[in-house]
Amino acid sequence: MFRGSRPLCVENRGVNLGRASRFLASRSAFCVLILLAFGACQQKMANQPRYDPLEASSFFEDGMSARPRLAGTVARGELSTNPFFDTGKVNGQVADGFPMAVTAELVDRGQQRYDIYCAPCHGRIGDGAGMIPARGLRRPTSFHSETLRAATTGHYFDVMTNGFGAMPPYRTMISAQDRWAIVAYIRALQLSQNATVADIPAADLPKLNAPAGTPAATHGGGSH
């Protein structure tokens, strides 16, 4: 049919196309708004207000962003149920002895850890003649000096934990169990370098008296 000089189908098609265009335009605008909203949310989440370590703060009176621990609180993972094991101290004072049984396995573990962490400075036998002092750094005191032979086990543990002089703290690198194992091995080193015949079990004396290379020297058999 015709309305005037234009076909109705052409007019209707024009109306439909106009509606479609308006629909698409409104839908596109809605999508853009959604994207902007999500983008703004993402930006806000990605750039949250925070402080970097040791950054100054204008909010707190002392000017520091890091806040002191509240009195009477303990950080997660820092609760100590055995102060001697964890610190080497009893009632705040370095103590002697060990918080566990000293076994051959403990000493062997201590030797392994000592050779990794301690020997470069203190030397394999604990005399302070390690590789690092040989290259010009300060030589540590020998474990076989009278002062360190008389030192408590807690002293060694405390020094390994918190550092001393040029020695850095090793508490984050060596577990408390392994620090005690190293202390046990240091005691073994001190005994090995200062032992007397009286310290040798009677069953092992034939090994000491036998000429090198003989069955008695290697197996402990016979007497001389």
Short mmCIF file of C-alpha atoms in Angstrom, two decimals:
data_model
loop_
_atom_site.label_atom_id
_atom_site.label_comp_id
_atom_site.label_asym_id
_atom_site.label_seq_id
_atom_site.Cartn_x
_atom_site.Cartn_y
_atom_site.Cartn_z
CA MET A 1 0.00 0.00 0.00
CA PHE A 2 1.06 3.56 -0.52
CA ARG A 3 0.77 6.58 1.73
CA GLY A 4 1.11 9.52 -0.54
CA SER A 5 4.09 8.76 -2.69
CA ARG A 6 5.97 6.50 -0.18
CA PRO A 7 5.39 2.80 0.34
CA LEU A 8 4.33 1.84 3.87
CA CYS A 9 6.92 -0.96 3.98
CA VAL A 10 9.71 1.56 3.46
CA GLU A 11 8.32 3.81 6.19
CA ASN A 12 7.97 0.94 8.64
CA ARG A 13 11.48 -0.23 7.89
CA GLY A 14 12.77 3.22 8.66
CA VAL A 15 10.97 3.18 11.99
CA ASN A 16 12.36 -0.27 12.87
CA LEU A 17 15.89 0.76 11.97
CA GLY A 18 15.59 3.84 14.15
CA ARG A 19 14.44 1.79 17.11
CA ALA A 20 17.26 -0.70 16.58
CA SER A 21 19.82 2.10 16.49
CA ARG A 22 18.50 3.63 19.69
CA PHE A 23 18.53 0.21 21.39
CA LEU A 24 22.11 -0.48 20.36
CA ALA A 25 23.20 2.97 21.45
CA SER A 26 21.59 2.59 24.88
CA ARG A 27 23.04 -0.91 25.28
CA SER A 28 26.52 0.31 24.36
CA ALA A 29 26.22 3.15 26.84
CA PHE A 30 25.17 0.69 29.56
CA CYS A 31 28.15 -1.56 28.81
CA VAL A 32 30.50 1.41 28.95
CA LEU A 33 29.09 2.39 32.34
CA ILE A 34 29.57 -1.16 33.64
CA LEU A 35 33.16 -1.24 32.41
CA LEU A 36 33.88 2.13 33.99
CA ALA A 37 32.38 0.98 37.26
CA PHE A 38 34.45 -2.21 37.33
CA GLY A 39 37.52 -0.32 36.25
CA ALA A 40 37.11 2.18 39.05
CA CYS A 41 36.61 -0.67 41.55
CA GLN A 42 39.73 -2.45 40.30
CA GLN A 43 41.77 0.74 40.51
CA LYS A 44 40.60 1.41 44.05
CA MET A 45 41.41 -2.15 45.15
CA ALA A 46 44.81 -2.12 43.47
CA ASN A 47 45.85 1.18 45.06
CA GLN A 48 44.71 0.75 48.63
CA PRO A 49 46.06 3.19 51.22
CA ARG A 50 49.04 1.56 52.93
CA TYR A 51 52.47 2.27 54.33
CA ASP A 52 55.77 0.88 53.12
CA PRO A 53 58.15 -0.49 55.78
CA LEU A 54 59.71 2.35 57.85
CA GLU A 55 57.65 4.96 55.99
CA ALA A 56 56.85 8.10 57.99
CA SER A 57 53.28 8.81 59.02
CA SER A 58 51.55 12.12 59.61
CA PHE A 59 48.61 10.39 61.30
CA PHE A 60 50.39 9.21 64.47
CA GLU A 61 51.95 11.64 66.91
CA ASP A 62 55.33 9.87 66.92
CA GLY A 63 55.55 10.11 63.12
CA MET A 64 56.04 6.37 62.67
CA SER A 65 53.75 4.14 60.63
CA ALA A 66 54.88 0.96 62.43
CA ARG A 67 53.07 0.65 65.72
CA PRO A 68 54.60 -0.80 68.90
CA ARG A 69 53.27 -4.11 70.14
CA LEU A 70 50.60 -3.84 72.79
CA ALA A 71 51.75 -4.72 76.28
CA GLY A 72 51.08 -8.32 77.22
CA THR A 73 50.65 -9.55 73.64
CA VAL A 74 52.69 -12.16 71.76
CA ALA A 75 53.05 -12.32 67.99
CA ARG A 76 51.79 -15.43 66.25
CA GLY A 77 54.48 -18.14 66.27
CA GLU A 78 56.52 -16.44 69.02
CA LEU A 79 54.89 -17.99 72.08
CA SER A 80 57.64 -19.73 74.04
CA THR A 81 56.72 -22.75 76.14
CA ASN A 82 60.37 -23.65 76.84
CA PRO A 83 62.40 -20.47 77.38
CA PHE A 84 65.71 -22.33 77.79
CA PHE A 85 65.25 -24.13 74.48
CA ASP A 86 64.16 -20.97 72.69
CA THR A 87 66.64 -18.49 74.18
CA GLY A 88 69.39 -20.35 76.01
CA LYS A 89 68.39 -18.42 79.13
CA VAL A 90 66.67 -19.17 82.43
CA ASN A 91 65.08 -16.22 84.24
CA GLY A 92 66.80 -13.88 81.80
CA GLN A 93 70.30 -15.26 82.41
CA VAL A 94 72.29 -17.51 80.07
CA ALA A 95 72.30 -21.02 81.50
CA ASP A 96 74.40 -24.15 81.06
CA GLY A 97 73.45 -27.62 79.92
CA PHE A 98 71.12 -28.75 77.15
CA PRO A 99 67.31 -28.77 76.88
CA MET A 100 67.45 -32.18 75.18
CA ALA A 101 69.48 -35.39 75.40
CA VAL A 102 72.88 -35.09 73.71
CA THR A 103 73.14 -38.07 71.37
CA ALA A 104 75.54 -39.08 68.62
CA GLU A 105 72.85 -38.13 66.10
CA LEU A 106 72.58 -34.63 67.61
CA VAL A 107 76.35 -34.12 67.47
CA ASP A 108 76.50 -35.41 63.89
CA ARG A 109 73.77 -32.97 62.91
CA GLY A 110 75.67 -30.23 64.68
CA GLN A 111 78.83 -31.03 62.74
CA GLN A 112 76.93 -30.81 59.46
CA ARG A 113 75.39 -27.44 60.33
CA TYR A 114 78.68 -26.17 61.80
CA ASP A 115 80.60 -26.96 58.62
CA ILE A 116 78.02 -25.00 56.61
CA TYR A 117 77.45 -21.93 58.77
CA CYS A 118 80.36 -21.67 61.22
CA ALA A 119 83.49 -23.18 59.70
CA PRO A 120 84.01 -20.41 57.09
CA CYS A 121 84.91 -18.04 59.95
CA HIS A 122 85.67 -20.27 62.95
CA GLY A 123 87.59 -22.99 61.10
CA ARG A 124 86.87 -26.71 60.97
CA ILE A 125 88.37 -27.32 64.41
CA GLY A 126 87.10 -24.10 65.98
CA ASP A 127 90.45 -22.30 66.20
CA GLY A 128 89.24 -19.21 64.32
CA ALA A 129 91.42 -19.93 61.29
CA GLY A 130 88.60 -20.08 58.77
CA MET A 131 88.62 -19.12 55.13
CA ILE A 132 87.03 -15.69 55.70
CA PRO A 133 89.59 -14.46 58.28
CA ALA A 134 92.34 -15.74 55.95
CA ARG A 135 91.06 -13.19 53.41
CA GLY A 136 91.45 -10.26 55.73
CA LEU A 137 88.39 -10.13 57.98
CA ARG A 138 88.76 -10.08 61.74
CA ARG A 139 89.65 -13.45 63.18
CA PRO A 140 87.18 -14.76 65.78
CA THR A 141 88.35 -15.97 69.16
CA SER A 142 89.26 -19.64 69.27
CA PHE A 143 86.72 -21.91 70.92
CA HIS A 144 89.69 -23.49 72.68
CA SER A 145 90.61 -20.35 74.61
CA GLU A 146 90.10 -20.50 78.36
CA THR A 147 87.35 -17.89 78.15
CA LEU A 148 85.22 -19.75 75.62
CA ARG A 149 85.88 -23.16 77.13
CA ALA A 150 84.40 -21.77 80.36
CA ALA A 151 81.43 -20.16 78.57
CA THR A 152 78.01 -21.70 79.14
CA THR A 153 76.11 -23.51 76.42
CA GLY A 154 73.46 -20.80 76.73
CA HIS A 155 76.09 -18.21 75.79
CA TYR A 156 76.82 -19.97 72.50
CA PHE A 157 73.13 -20.36 71.77
CA ASP A 158 72.45 -16.70 72.54
CA VAL A 159 75.31 -15.51 70.31
CA MET A 160 74.09 -17.65 67.41
CA THR A 161 70.56 -16.37 67.95
CA ASN A 162 71.23 -12.64 68.32
CA GLY A 163 74.72 -12.14 66.93
CA PHE A 164 77.75 -10.67 68.66
CA GLY A 165 80.32 -8.16 67.42
CA ALA A 166 80.95 -8.78 63.72
CA MET A 167 78.89 -11.97 63.79
CA PRO A 168 75.32 -11.55 62.48
CA PRO A 169 72.28 -13.23 64.06
CA TYR A 170 71.44 -16.65 62.65
CA ARG A 171 68.02 -17.20 64.23
CA THR A 172 66.24 -16.83 60.87
CA MET A 173 68.64 -19.19 59.08
CA ILE A 174 69.26 -21.93 61.66
CA SER A 175 66.43 -23.49 63.65
CA ALA A 176 66.64 -23.59 67.45
CA GLN A 177 67.09 -27.38 67.33
CA ASP A 178 70.04 -27.05 64.95
CA ARG A 179 71.56 -24.23 67.02
CA TRP A 180 71.62 -26.57 70.01
CA ALA A 181 73.11 -29.28 67.81
CA ILE A 182 75.91 -26.88 66.84
CA VAL A 183 76.51 -26.07 70.51
CA ALA A 184 76.84 -29.81 71.20
CA TYR A 185 79.37 -30.12 68.38
CA ILE A 186 81.35 -27.13 69.67
CA ARG A 187 81.59 -28.87 73.02
CA ALA A 188 82.83 -31.99 71.19
CA LEU A 189 85.45 -29.89 69.37
CA GLN A 190 86.60 -28.38 72.65
CA LEU A 191 86.91 -31.82 74.19
CA SER A 192 88.79 -33.17 71.17
CA GLN A 193 91.41 -30.42 71.31
CA ASN A 194 91.86 -30.50 75.08
CA ALA A 195 91.34 -34.15 75.99
CA THR A 196 93.69 -36.09 78.25
CA VAL A 197 94.42 -39.79 78.51
CA ALA A 198 92.12 -39.89 81.53
CA ASP A 199 89.23 -38.93 79.25
CA ILE A 200 89.69 -42.03 77.07
CA PRO A 201 87.57 -45.08 77.96
CA ALA A 202 89.72 -48.01 79.16
CA ALA A 203 88.43 -50.19 76.31
CA ASP A 204 89.86 -47.72 73.78
CA LEU A 205 93.32 -47.29 75.34
CA PRO A 206 94.85 -50.09 73.20
CA LYS A 207 94.01 -48.05 70.11
CA LEU A 208 95.98 -45.11 71.50
CA ASN A 209 99.04 -47.18 72.45
CA ALA A 210 99.20 -49.36 69.33
CA PRO A 211 101.49 -48.34 66.44
CA ALA A 212 99.64 -46.85 63.50
CA GLY A 213 98.42 -49.43 60.99
CA THR A 214 98.33 -52.37 63.38
CA PRO A 215 95.11 -54.32 64.10
CA ALA A 216 95.08 -52.93 67.64
CA ALA A 217 95.15 -49.36 66.33
CA THR A 218 92.29 -49.94 63.93
CA HIS A 219 90.16 -52.43 65.87
CA GLY A 220 91.22 -52.04 69.46
CA GLY A 221 92.47 -55.64 69.81
CA GLY A 222 95.58 -56.77 71.73
CA SER A 223 97.72 -54.86 74.22
CA HIS A 224 101.14 -53.23 74.04
#
